[in-house]
Amino acid sequence: MDKKIEALQLKAAELTRESHALGIPVMVVFEGVPASGKTRLTNELLLTLDAKYTHFIATKTPSEHDLRYQFLQNYWNTLPSKGDINIYFRSWYAHFIDYKIHGIKKSTFKHYDKLKAEIHAFESMLQNDAHEIIKFYIQINEEKRQEHINEMKDNPLTNWKAQEYENVIPSDVYRQEFQHILNDEWEVIDYTNRTHAIQHMYEHLIARLEKAIHRHHNRKKKINGAFSEPFSTDIFNVQIEKTRKSDYDALLLSLQLRLKELQFALYERKIPLILVYEGMDAAGKGGNIKRVREYLDPTGYEVNAISAPTDVELNHHYLWRFAKDMPKSGHIEIFDRSWYGRVLVERVEGFATYDEWSRAYDEINAFEQMWVNDGAIVLKFFLTLDKDEQLKRFKDREQNINKQWKITDEDWRNREKWDLYLEASHDMIEKTQHPHAPWLIVPADHKKSARIEVLKYIIQKCEERLWGVKYY
Amino acid sequence: MDKKIEALQLKAAELTRESHALGIPVMVVFEGVPASGKTRLTNELLLTLDAKYTHFIATKTPSEHDLRYQFLQNYWNTLPSKGDINIYFRSWYAHFIDYKIHGIKKSTFKHYDKLKAEIHAFESMLQNDAHEIIKFYIQINEEKRQEHINEMKDNPLTNWKAQEYENVIPSDVYRQEFQHILNDEWEVIDYTNRTHAIQHMYEHLIARLEKAIHRHHNRKKKINGAFSEPFSTDIFNVQIEKTRKSDYDALLLSLQLRLKELQFALYERKIPLILVYEGMDAAGKGGNIKRVREYLDPTGYEVNAISAPTDVELNHHYLWRFAKDMPKSGHIEIFDRSWYGRVLVERVEGFATYDEWSRAYDEINAFEQMWVNDGAIVLKFFLTLDKDEQLKRFKDREQNINKQWKITDEDWRNREKWDLYLEASHDMIEKTQHPHAPWLIVPADHKKSARIEVLKYIIQKCEERLWGVKYY
């Protein structure tokens, strides 16, 4: 073993023990044409790092199963947790080229610029959250590359694998596409000389890890604050039609049955539907969701009621727990509270720093955009309540033996911060209101009217998408 | 709304809040021919329970993706965590019938009796671990059932769904198969009268939850103990051929290259390989694994180095974290420590009760058998070390700056319990030694010989499976 390489291995191992201990998530990307040496380099690195926190993630051409999910789904699902190191054998870049050159979902993505923008947003939000992304592009002398391929072809046991090599993305196409991707974020390694390539990889990795560790130690403690800006509550002053008691049952049922039909239509057209509920405590989110789901086919929808994060969730990027529960094509996912917790409870209670929650609006917009790009309908409901009406409902819950479990000390504590929550809600709606992922503000003082309002809106938006019907 | 049903809903909700608080995992299975009322009953139940800890799991006919995994894989992956409630819309039983009547992997499973035994073992080990499994079989008057189907057919939006109904498993075949499955563990519900059916479901559910909660409170605190039985250490007295230093490099490389070829052969034949490493601290597991993986293609293998369980893992059945990382067809999974922790560290340190670890031998045997049934090669290595040699290696680690991180106070504490670990290891090997999932005991005082021994054994076992070669 080359003494120099051995020293580099030891150094890399040492630094990754440190980045692990510090909780820095590290993502190491290997791209390059088939038979360029990616396999040997990634395995070299794998052998050096501690398997306890190192993961290997390979990108293959998407199966039918994969295509039912968002373009970046697999990368969301496998994000490293704090202190872990993910090694990507091909990455979202090869995945992008695969989509583009094979025209995957072309009618959805057109020129695939959206996907490029997604990749940019994905990396940016991870980097903002202290993820270290290290990207290698491996090149090799073409003669040498053919030697590698021939070695495999000559062996009857590996011959089939050699033939697979060029099948998915022809090397020249891949190489050409990568010319538009490569920039100074990439470290290009020439594998023509194996020993130099290994040295080069370790040297760059070490430099990057040292920087990341240095940055970690110098990160300023972020201050909370920037509250109590003047803002207007006009945004919440919405009127909805009041449903008469005598009309309610029949109207509700007809809307529910219509929604059930639409569920099948969405399924057939493979359109995912994402419903997000936020709102003041006791505004009736649960009861509203119950009416939406009441007649749906349970094999096609899921309710994700968000509780406090688990340890494992806390150790990941805050969007991870939501991303991995997004619906596949044709399915409906209902979030009872959601990623907006970042700019609501986490902002108000100081669980997120000013820096974290103030950049979260853009991150959330980019996040929702990814599913919208993939054809999802995203609808967001904010249920508002008069402060006195909330008090009445809290008291009612305390007195009703079947509702007591719904009211906790936390609810009373949140109520004391009414104005802070109001401001956070105001900012959230203002900064994340988009035609492709709209907020509907629903006054919920009258629960039945609120349910009818939400159901009508969902139906309207689904019909618009399905058949281009417009309501004005 | 029927007052009686409303009262039952409230009671069921209350009891599930209690079972949730107590950490009892609940699994509710719904089986029955298509259009028998399963959908409506499961959705009724879903609406009553708290979405925070209720999950809906549907069984569909397996996709190509699913077929790359073990028969029960999806059910392992989605096991409820403590206090959660899983509702199964069709279950491992429909899955079993699907396999059987469509002859899925028939050459592997023959008469499918193995799968029946797997289901029995699966349920038993969950029940032993306090999972409450409640099984409903839904029946309906055939005339009424045809009405349901016709309703769907008449609606252009749901028509395609009605046609899907009978496609996967014809109703009469399903019904007939279920006659061999139904026993007194099943509650048969007649859905001909909807209101009665709902009442029936709740009444049975309530009775079962009450029993489960009662059992929980009456569970005896288990005592640890049953240690220091006399046992012989003969089992560890194994001799292996000593590799000469001058032969080592060339021999190692030739075995590694052979294993790489076999990796491709296993991939092509879709045979998963599961390698389990256990052994005394500092016996050289890491270095041994490194030599095994050194030339493998990283896209086809993974090393799973087991650390202390996360909170999420602790909240699941102890086999869950391992089951979900088992390899798919043609892949290799290497476990650096494994499920055997249950009968080693958990036994010795008292993390598992006597009752838990003493029944774990059978559970582990059944667990491994499931992957063996599905065609996996399972090989287990126990690396032994002389007590003096361990001391020498510990000291060496303390003195070598690049190895210091490997030695912790815990290692020294474990060393003090040498005899207890020896006894636990002895019992483990004696009770889980099987021809289909054999232990190889490897004296590791001489590391190089141990590596050669393991590589030879893996190669031999793979060749036997691939081409029926036998070595004697």
Short mmCIF file of N, CA, C and O in Angstrom, two decimals, chain A residues 10 14 17 39 42-43 46-47 49-52 54 56 58 60 63 65 68 89 152 155 157-158 160-161 164 258 260-262 264-265 267-268 290 293-299 301-303 305-307 310-312 328 331 402 405 467, chain B residues 10 14 17 39-40 42-43 46-47 49-52 54 56 58 60 65 89 152 155 157-158 160-161 164 258 260-262 264-265 267-268 290 293-299 301-303 305-307 310-312 328 331 402 405 467:
data_model
loop_
_atom_site.label_atom_id
_atom_site.label_comp_id
_atom_site.label_asym_id
_atom_site.label_seq_id
_atom_site.Cartn_x
_atom_site.Cartn_y
_atom_site.Cartn_z
N LEU A 10 -6.12 7.67 6.64
CA LEU A 10 -6.20 7.90 8.09
C LEU A 10 -6.76 9.28 8.39
O LEU A 10 -7.58 9.46 9.29
N GLU A 14 -10.25 10.17 10.22
CA GLU A 14 -10.23 11.00 11.42
C GLU A 14 -11.22 12.17 11.28
O GLU A 14 -12.00 12.46 12.19
N ARG A 17 -14.77 11.09 11.51
CA ARG A 17 -15.17 10.83 12.92
C ARG A 17 -15.53 12.15 13.58
O ARG A 17 -16.49 12.23 14.35
N THR A 39 -16.79 3.13 -9.60
CA THR A 39 -16.99 1.99 -8.72
C THR A 39 -15.79 1.82 -7.79
O THR A 39 -15.93 1.66 -6.58
N THR A 42 -15.50 4.86 -5.27
CA THR A 42 -16.49 4.85 -4.20
C THR A 42 -16.19 3.72 -3.23
O THR A 42 -16.31 3.89 -2.02
N ASN A 43 -15.80 2.56 -3.74
CA ASN A 43 -15.51 1.46 -2.83
C ASN A 43 -14.28 1.76 -1.98
O ASN A 43 -14.23 1.45 -0.80
N LEU A 46 -15.58 3.92 0.72
CA LEU A 46 -16.41 3.13 1.64
C LEU A 46 -15.55 2.33 2.60
O LEU A 46 -15.88 2.19 3.78
N LEU A 47 -14.46 1.78 2.10
CA LEU A 47 -13.59 0.95 2.93
C LEU A 47 -12.90 1.78 4.01
O LEU A 47 -12.53 1.26 5.06
N LEU A 49 -14.20 4.63 5.44
CA LEU A 49 -15.11 5.27 6.39
C LEU A 49 -15.81 4.25 7.28
O LEU A 49 -15.89 3.07 6.95
N ASP A 50 -16.35 4.73 8.39
CA ASP A 50 -16.99 3.84 9.35
C ASP A 50 -18.40 3.50 8.87
O ASP A 50 -19.24 4.38 8.66
N ALA A 51 -18.65 2.19 8.70
CA ALA A 51 -19.94 1.75 8.17
C ALA A 51 -21.09 2.13 9.10
O ALA A 51 -22.25 2.14 8.67
N LYS A 52 -20.79 2.44 10.35
CA LYS A 52 -21.85 2.81 11.29
C LYS A 52 -22.61 4.05 10.83
O LYS A 52 -23.76 4.22 11.14
N THR A 54 -21.97 5.53 7.48
CA THR A 54 -21.76 5.77 6.05
C THR A 54 -22.78 4.97 5.25
O THR A 54 -22.99 3.79 5.53
N PHE A 56 -24.40 4.04 1.30
CA PHE A 56 -24.14 4.04 -0.13
C PHE A 56 -25.48 4.10 -0.86
O PHE A 56 -26.36 3.28 -0.59
N ALA A 58 -27.19 4.29 -4.63
CA ALA A 58 -26.96 4.20 -6.07
C ALA A 58 -28.18 4.70 -6.82
O ALA A 58 -29.30 4.49 -6.41
N LYS A 60 -30.27 4.36 -10.20
CA LYS A 60 -30.48 3.52 -11.37
C LYS A 60 -31.57 4.15 -12.20
O LYS A 60 -32.23 5.08 -11.77
N SER A 63 -37.62 2.72 -12.01
CA SER A 63 -38.58 1.66 -12.29
C SER A 63 -39.97 2.28 -12.36
O SER A 63 -40.16 3.45 -12.02
N HIS A 65 -42.28 1.74 -10.37
CA HIS A 65 -42.55 2.11 -8.99
C HIS A 65 -42.01 3.50 -8.68
O HIS A 65 -42.71 4.35 -8.12
N ARG A 68 -43.83 6.68 -9.95
CA ARG A 68 -45.08 7.12 -9.31
C ARG A 68 -44.82 8.23 -8.29
O ARG A 68 -45.74 8.79 -7.73
N PHE A 89 -23.52 7.00 -5.73
CA PHE A 89 -22.96 6.42 -6.94
C PHE A 89 -23.92 6.80 -8.06
O PHE A 89 -24.98 6.20 -8.21
N MET A 152 -14.18 -6.87 -18.24
CA MET A 152 -15.45 -7.41 -17.77
C MET A 152 -16.08 -8.31 -18.81
O MET A 152 -16.68 -9.33 -18.50
N ASN A 155 -14.77 -11.95 -19.03
CA ASN A 155 -15.13 -12.88 -17.97
C ASN A 155 -16.59 -13.28 -18.11
O ASN A 155 -17.48 -12.42 -18.08
N LEU A 157 -18.62 -14.47 -16.16
CA LEU A 157 -19.49 -14.14 -15.03
C LEU A 157 -19.86 -12.66 -14.99
O LEU A 157 -20.84 -12.28 -14.36
N THR A 158 -19.04 -11.81 -15.60
CA THR A 158 -19.32 -10.37 -15.52
C THR A 158 -19.70 -9.79 -16.89
O THR A 158 -20.01 -8.61 -17.00
N TRP A 160 -22.35 -10.01 -18.77
CA TRP A 160 -23.68 -9.36 -18.87
C TRP A 160 -23.65 -7.96 -18.27
O TRP A 160 -24.31 -7.05 -18.74
N LYS A 161 -22.85 -7.79 -17.23
CA LYS A 161 -22.76 -6.49 -16.56
C LYS A 161 -22.09 -5.46 -17.49
O LYS A 161 -22.50 -4.30 -17.56
N GLU A 164 -24.49 -4.19 -19.90
CA GLU A 164 -25.44 -3.25 -19.31
C GLU A 164 -24.91 -1.82 -19.33
O GLU A 164 -25.67 -0.87 -19.36
N ARG A 258 -69.43 13.50 -4.40
CA ARG A 258 -68.73 14.04 -5.57
C ARG A 258 -67.22 13.89 -5.39
O ARG A 258 -66.51 13.49 -6.32
N LYS A 260 -65.68 11.71 -3.69
CA LYS A 260 -65.33 10.30 -3.85
C LYS A 260 -65.16 9.95 -5.34
O LYS A 260 -64.22 9.26 -5.72
N GLU A 261 -66.07 10.47 -6.15
CA GLU A 261 -65.94 10.23 -7.60
C GLU A 261 -64.63 10.83 -8.12
O GLU A 261 -63.93 10.23 -8.91
N LEU A 262 -64.35 12.04 -7.62
CA LEU A 262 -63.13 12.71 -8.08
C LEU A 262 -61.88 11.95 -7.64
O LEU A 262 -60.87 11.94 -8.35
N PHE A 264 -61.52 8.79 -7.62
CA PHE A 264 -61.27 7.78 -8.64
C PHE A 264 -60.74 8.41 -9.93
O PHE A 264 -59.86 7.86 -10.58
N ALA A 265 -61.28 9.57 -10.25
CA ALA A 265 -60.82 10.24 -11.47
C ALA A 265 -59.35 10.65 -11.35
O ALA A 265 -58.57 10.49 -12.28
N TYR A 267 -57.19 9.21 -9.46
CA TYR A 267 -56.41 7.97 -9.47
C TYR A 267 -56.16 7.52 -10.91
O TYR A 267 -55.03 7.17 -11.28
N GLU A 268 -57.20 7.55 -11.68
CA GLU A 268 -57.09 7.09 -13.07
C GLU A 268 -56.13 7.99 -13.86
O GLU A 268 -55.39 7.52 -14.71
N LYS A 290 -62.26 15.13 8.84
CA LYS A 290 -63.14 13.97 8.92
C LYS A 290 -64.21 14.02 7.83
O LYS A 290 -64.51 13.01 7.20
N ARG A 293 -62.65 13.23 4.35
CA ARG A 293 -62.26 11.84 4.11
C ARG A 293 -63.41 10.85 4.26
O ARG A 293 -63.28 9.69 3.89
N GLU A 294 -64.52 11.30 4.81
CA GLU A 294 -65.57 10.40 5.27
C GLU A 294 -66.00 9.37 4.22
O GLU A 294 -66.26 8.22 4.53
N TYR A 295 -66.09 9.78 2.95
CA TYR A 295 -66.55 8.84 1.93
C TYR A 295 -65.46 8.41 0.97
O TYR A 295 -65.73 7.73 -0.02
N LEU A 296 -64.25 8.81 1.25
CA LEU A 296 -63.16 8.42 0.35
C LEU A 296 -62.81 6.95 0.52
O LEU A 296 -63.08 6.34 1.56
N ASP A 297 -62.21 6.39 -0.51
CA ASP A 297 -61.74 5.01 -0.44
C ASP A 297 -60.40 5.01 0.32
O ASP A 297 -59.44 5.65 -0.12
N PRO A 298 -60.35 4.30 1.45
CA PRO A 298 -59.14 4.40 2.28
C PRO A 298 -57.88 3.84 1.62
O PRO A 298 -56.78 4.13 2.06
N THR A 299 -58.04 3.05 0.56
CA THR A 299 -56.83 2.55 -0.09
C THR A 299 -56.14 3.66 -0.89
O THR A 299 -55.04 3.47 -1.37
N TYR A 301 -56.16 7.18 0.16
CA TYR A 301 -55.80 8.41 0.86
C TYR A 301 -55.14 8.07 2.18
O TYR A 301 -55.26 6.95 2.68
N GLU A 302 -54.50 9.05 2.76
CA GLU A 302 -53.87 8.87 4.06
C GLU A 302 -53.91 10.21 4.79
O GLU A 302 -53.78 11.26 4.17
N VAL A 303 -54.12 10.14 6.11
CA VAL A 303 -54.05 11.36 6.91
C VAL A 303 -52.76 11.31 7.70
O VAL A 303 -52.45 10.31 8.35
N ALA A 305 -51.17 13.11 10.63
CA ALA A 305 -51.37 14.07 11.71
C ALA A 305 -50.02 14.28 12.40
O ALA A 305 -49.44 13.35 12.94
N ILE A 306 -49.54 15.52 12.34
CA ILE A 306 -48.18 15.80 12.76
C ILE A 306 -48.08 16.00 14.27
O ILE A 306 -48.74 16.86 14.84
N SER A 307 -47.23 15.19 14.90
CA SER A 307 -46.93 15.38 16.32
C SER A 307 -45.53 15.97 16.44
O SER A 307 -44.87 16.23 15.44
N THR A 310 -39.84 12.94 16.27
CA THR A 310 -39.05 11.94 17.00
C THR A 310 -37.58 12.35 16.95
O THR A 310 -37.20 13.25 16.20
N ASP A 311 -36.77 11.65 17.72
CA ASP A 311 -35.32 11.90 17.69
C ASP A 311 -34.77 11.74 16.28
O ASP A 311 -33.94 12.54 15.83
N VAL A 312 -35.23 10.70 15.60
CA VAL A 312 -34.73 10.44 14.26
C VAL A 312 -35.12 11.59 13.33
O VAL A 312 -34.31 12.06 12.51
N LYS A 328 -47.97 9.11 -3.65
CA LYS A 328 -47.58 8.69 -5.00
C LYS A 328 -48.69 9.09 -5.97
O LYS A 328 -49.75 9.57 -5.56
N HIS A 331 -52.77 9.35 -5.55
CA HIS A 331 -53.15 9.22 -4.15
C HIS A 331 -53.37 10.59 -3.50
O HIS A 331 -52.92 11.60 -4.01
N ASN A 402 -65.86 13.41 26.81
CA ASN A 402 -65.32 12.80 25.59
C ASN A 402 -64.37 13.71 24.81
O ASN A 402 -63.82 13.32 23.79
N TRP A 405 -59.58 15.00 26.50
CA TRP A 405 -58.24 14.63 26.02
C TRP A 405 -57.73 15.60 24.95
O TRP A 405 -56.53 15.70 24.71
N TRP A 467 -60.72 18.61 -15.84
CA TRP A 467 -61.44 18.88 -17.09
C TRP A 467 -61.35 20.34 -17.53
O TRP A 467 -62.11 20.78 -18.38
N LEU B 10 -67.21 6.17 20.70
CA LEU B 10 -66.56 6.89 21.80
C LEU B 10 -65.75 5.95 22.67
O LEU B 10 -64.63 6.25 23.09
N GLU B 14 -61.75 5.93 23.18
CA GLU B 14 -61.19 6.05 24.53
C GLU B 14 -60.18 4.92 24.80
O GLU B 14 -59.08 5.16 25.31
N ARG B 17 -56.99 5.40 22.96
CA ARG B 17 -56.13 6.41 23.61
C ARG B 17 -55.36 5.77 24.77
O ARG B 17 -54.20 6.07 24.99
N THR B 39 -64.12 -2.00 2.76
CA THR B 39 -63.76 -0.60 2.59
C THR B 39 -64.53 0.28 3.56
O THR B 39 -63.97 1.13 4.24
N ARG B 40 -65.84 0.04 3.64
CA ARG B 40 -66.66 0.89 4.50
C ARG B 40 -66.34 0.66 5.97
O ARG B 40 -66.31 1.60 6.76
N THR B 42 -63.44 -0.43 7.28
CA THR B 42 -62.13 0.11 7.66
C THR B 42 -62.19 1.63 7.73
O THR B 42 -61.62 2.24 8.62
N ASN B 43 -62.91 2.25 6.80
CA ASN B 43 -62.97 3.70 6.84
C ASN B 43 -63.76 4.17 8.07
O ASN B 43 -63.40 5.16 8.71
N LEU B 46 -61.26 4.02 10.79
CA LEU B 46 -60.26 5.09 10.62
C LEU B 46 -60.80 6.43 11.09
O LEU B 46 -60.09 7.22 11.71
N LEU B 47 -62.08 6.69 10.81
CA LEU B 47 -62.67 7.98 11.19
C LEU B 47 -62.79 8.12 12.70
O LEU B 47 -62.81 9.21 13.24
N LEU B 49 -60.67 6.64 14.97
CA LEU B 49 -59.39 6.60 15.69
C LEU B 49 -58.55 7.84 15.40
O LEU B 49 -58.77 8.53 14.41
N ASP B 50 -57.60 8.09 16.26
CA ASP B 50 -56.76 9.28 16.13
C ASP B 50 -55.69 9.05 15.06
O ASP B 50 -54.88 8.12 15.16
N ALA B 51 -55.71 9.91 14.05
CA ALA B 51 -54.78 9.74 12.92
C ALA B 51 -53.32 9.87 13.36
O ALA B 51 -52.42 9.43 12.65
N LYS B 52 -53.09 10.46 14.52
CA LYS B 52 -51.70 10.61 15.01
C LYS B 52 -51.01 9.27 15.18
O LYS B 52 -49.80 9.18 15.03
N THR B 54 -52.64 6.12 14.04
CA THR B 54 -53.34 5.07 13.30
C THR B 54 -52.80 5.03 11.87
O THR B 54 -52.67 6.08 11.23
N PHE B 56 -52.91 3.03 7.98
CA PHE B 56 -53.70 2.18 7.09
C PHE B 56 -52.74 1.50 6.13
O PHE B 56 -51.94 2.17 5.47
N ALA B 58 -52.55 -1.25 3.02
CA ALA B 58 -53.32 -2.04 2.07
C ALA B 58 -52.42 -3.07 1.41
O ALA B 58 -51.26 -2.82 1.14
N LYS B 60 -51.81 -5.21 -1.89
CA LYS B 60 -52.16 -5.33 -3.30
C LYS B 60 -51.38 -6.50 -3.87
O LYS B 60 -50.49 -7.04 -3.23
N HIS B 65 -41.19 -5.02 -8.14
CA HIS B 65 -40.38 -4.46 -7.06
C HIS B 65 -40.57 -5.26 -5.76
O HIS B 65 -39.61 -5.65 -5.10
N PHE B 89 -55.97 -3.51 5.33
CA PHE B 89 -57.01 -3.74 4.34
C PHE B 89 -56.48 -4.87 3.45
O PHE B 89 -55.66 -4.64 2.57
N MET B 152 -71.12 0.63 -8.44
CA MET B 152 -69.86 1.17 -8.93
C MET B 152 -69.79 1.13 -10.45
O MET B 152 -69.26 2.02 -11.10
N ASN B 155 -71.57 3.95 -12.37
CA ASN B 155 -70.97 5.29 -12.35
C ASN B 155 -69.74 5.31 -13.26
O ASN B 155 -68.79 4.55 -13.03
N LEU B 157 -67.31 7.16 -13.42
CA LEU B 157 -66.04 7.49 -12.75
C LEU B 157 -65.49 6.33 -11.93
O LEU B 157 -64.31 6.30 -11.62
N THR B 158 -66.36 5.40 -11.52
CA THR B 158 -65.89 4.30 -10.68
C THR B 158 -65.96 2.95 -11.40
O THR B 158 -65.56 1.93 -10.84
N TRP B 160 -64.23 1.56 -13.81
CA TRP B 160 -62.97 0.83 -13.98
C TRP B 160 -62.56 0.14 -12.68
O TRP B 160 -61.97 -0.93 -12.68
N LYS B 161 -62.90 0.75 -11.56
CA LYS B 161 -62.55 0.18 -10.26
C LYS B 161 -63.37 -1.09 -10.02
O LYS B 161 -62.85 -2.08 -9.50
N GLU B 164 -61.88 -3.91 -11.75
CA GLU B 164 -60.64 -4.40 -11.11
C GLU B 164 -60.94 -5.44 -10.04
O GLU B 164 -60.13 -6.29 -9.74
N ARG B 258 -12.44 -13.99 -6.82
CA ARG B 258 -13.43 -15.04 -7.02
C ARG B 258 -14.78 -14.61 -6.43
O ARG B 258 -15.82 -14.79 -7.04
N LYS B 260 -15.87 -11.64 -6.06
CA LYS B 260 -16.45 -10.61 -6.92
C LYS B 260 -17.20 -11.24 -8.10
O LYS B 260 -18.30 -10.83 -8.44
N GLU B 261 -16.61 -12.28 -8.67
CA GLU B 261 -17.29 -12.98 -9.75
C GLU B 261 -18.60 -13.60 -9.25
O GLU B 261 -19.63 -13.53 -9.91
N LEU B 262 -18.50 -14.17 -8.06
CA LEU B 262 -19.69 -14.81 -7.50
C LEU B 262 -20.79 -13.79 -7.21
O LEU B 262 -21.97 -14.08 -7.33
N PHE B 264 -21.55 -11.29 -9.02
CA PHE B 264 -22.29 -11.12 -10.26
C PHE B 264 -23.18 -12.33 -10.56
O PHE B 264 -24.29 -12.19 -11.03
N ALA B 265 -22.64 -13.50 -10.26
CA ALA B 265 -23.42 -14.72 -10.51
C ALA B 265 -24.67 -14.76 -9.62
O ALA B 265 -25.76 -15.10 -10.07
N TYR B 267 -26.17 -12.18 -8.42
CA TYR B 267 -27.05 -11.14 -8.90
C TYR B 267 -27.88 -11.65 -10.07
O TYR B 267 -29.09 -11.46 -10.14
N GLU B 268 -27.19 -12.31 -10.97
CA GLU B 268 -27.87 -12.81 -12.16
C GLU B 268 -28.92 -13.85 -11.80
O GLU B 268 -29.98 -13.91 -12.41
N LYS B 290 -13.87 -5.95 5.94
CA LYS B 290 -13.19 -5.13 4.95
C LYS B 290 -12.61 -5.99 3.83
O LYS B 290 -12.72 -5.67 2.65
N ARG B 293 -15.44 -7.34 1.54
CA ARG B 293 -16.09 -6.38 0.65
C ARG B 293 -15.11 -5.69 -0.30
O ARG B 293 -15.54 -5.02 -1.23
N GLU B 294 -13.81 -5.86 -0.06
CA GLU B 294 -12.81 -5.01 -0.71
C GLU B 294 -12.95 -4.95 -2.23
O GLU B 294 -12.78 -3.89 -2.82
N TYR B 295 -13.28 -6.06 -2.87
CA TYR B 295 -13.37 -6.06 -4.32
C TYR B 295 -14.80 -6.18 -4.84
O TYR B 295 -15.03 -6.30 -6.04
N LEU B 296 -15.75 -6.14 -3.94
CA LEU B 296 -17.14 -6.26 -4.40
C LEU B 296 -17.59 -4.97 -5.07
O LEU B 296 -17.04 -3.90 -4.83
N ASP B 297 -18.60 -5.11 -5.91
CA ASP B 297 -19.20 -3.93 -6.54
C ASP B 297 -20.14 -3.28 -5.52
O ASP B 297 -21.10 -3.91 -5.07
N PRO B 298 -19.87 -2.02 -5.17
CA PRO B 298 -20.66 -1.41 -4.09
C PRO B 298 -22.13 -1.22 -4.43
O PRO B 298 -22.94 -1.00 -3.54
N THR B 299 -22.49 -1.29 -5.69
CA THR B 299 -23.92 -1.16 -5.99
C THR B 299 -24.70 -2.41 -5.61
O THR B 299 -25.91 -2.41 -5.64
N TYR B 301 -23.81 -4.46 -2.69
CA TYR B 301 -23.71 -4.92 -1.31
C TYR B 301 -23.86 -3.75 -0.37
O TYR B 301 -23.73 -2.58 -0.77
N GLU B 302 -24.10 -4.04 0.88
CA GLU B 302 -24.21 -3.01 1.90
C GLU B 302 -23.71 -3.59 3.22
O GLU B 302 -23.92 -4.77 3.49
N VAL B 303 -23.05 -2.74 4.00
CA VAL B 303 -22.65 -3.17 5.33
C VAL B 303 -23.54 -2.47 6.33
O VAL B 303 -23.73 -1.25 6.27
N ALA B 305 -23.65 -1.79 10.04
CA ALA B 305 -22.93 -1.87 11.32
C ALA B 305 -23.88 -1.42 12.42
O ALA B 305 -24.36 -0.29 12.42
N ILE B 306 -24.17 -2.33 13.32
CA ILE B 306 -25.23 -2.10 14.30
C ILE B 306 -24.73 -1.30 15.49
O ILE B 306 -23.78 -1.70 16.17
N SER B 307 -25.38 -0.17 15.74
CA SER B 307 -25.10 0.63 16.94
C SER B 307 -26.26 0.43 17.91
O SER B 307 -27.19 -0.32 17.64
N THR B 310 -31.97 3.43 18.03
CA THR B 310 -32.56 4.76 18.19
C THR B 310 -33.87 4.63 18.97
O THR B 310 -34.38 3.52 19.15
N ASP B 311 -34.42 5.76 19.35
CA ASP B 311 -35.73 5.74 20.03
C ASP B 311 -36.78 5.06 19.17
O ASP B 311 -37.60 4.28 19.66
N VAL B 312 -36.76 5.37 17.89
CA VAL B 312 -37.75 4.80 16.98
C VAL B 312 -37.58 3.27 16.93
O VAL B 312 -38.56 2.53 16.95
N LYS B 328 -32.47 -7.23 -1.05
CA LYS B 328 -33.38 -7.69 -2.09
C LYS B 328 -32.67 -8.74 -2.92
O LYS B 328 -31.48 -9.00 -2.74
N HIS B 331 -28.74 -9.24 -4.00
CA HIS B 331 -27.87 -8.33 -3.26
C HIS B 331 -27.24 -9.01 -2.04
O HIS B 331 -27.69 -10.05 -1.59
N ASN B 402 -4.11 6.12 15.86
CA ASN B 402 -5.14 5.92 14.85
C ASN B 402 -6.18 4.86 15.23
O ASN B 402 -7.11 4.60 14.49
N TRP B 405 -9.78 5.58 18.97
CA TRP B 405 -11.24 5.74 18.91
C TRP B 405 -11.98 4.40 18.98
O TRP B 405 -13.15 4.35 19.30
N TRP B 467 -23.99 -23.87 -8.27
CA TRP B 467 -23.75 -24.95 -9.22
C TRP B 467 -23.78 -26.33 -8.58
O TRP B 467 -23.36 -27.30 -9.19
#
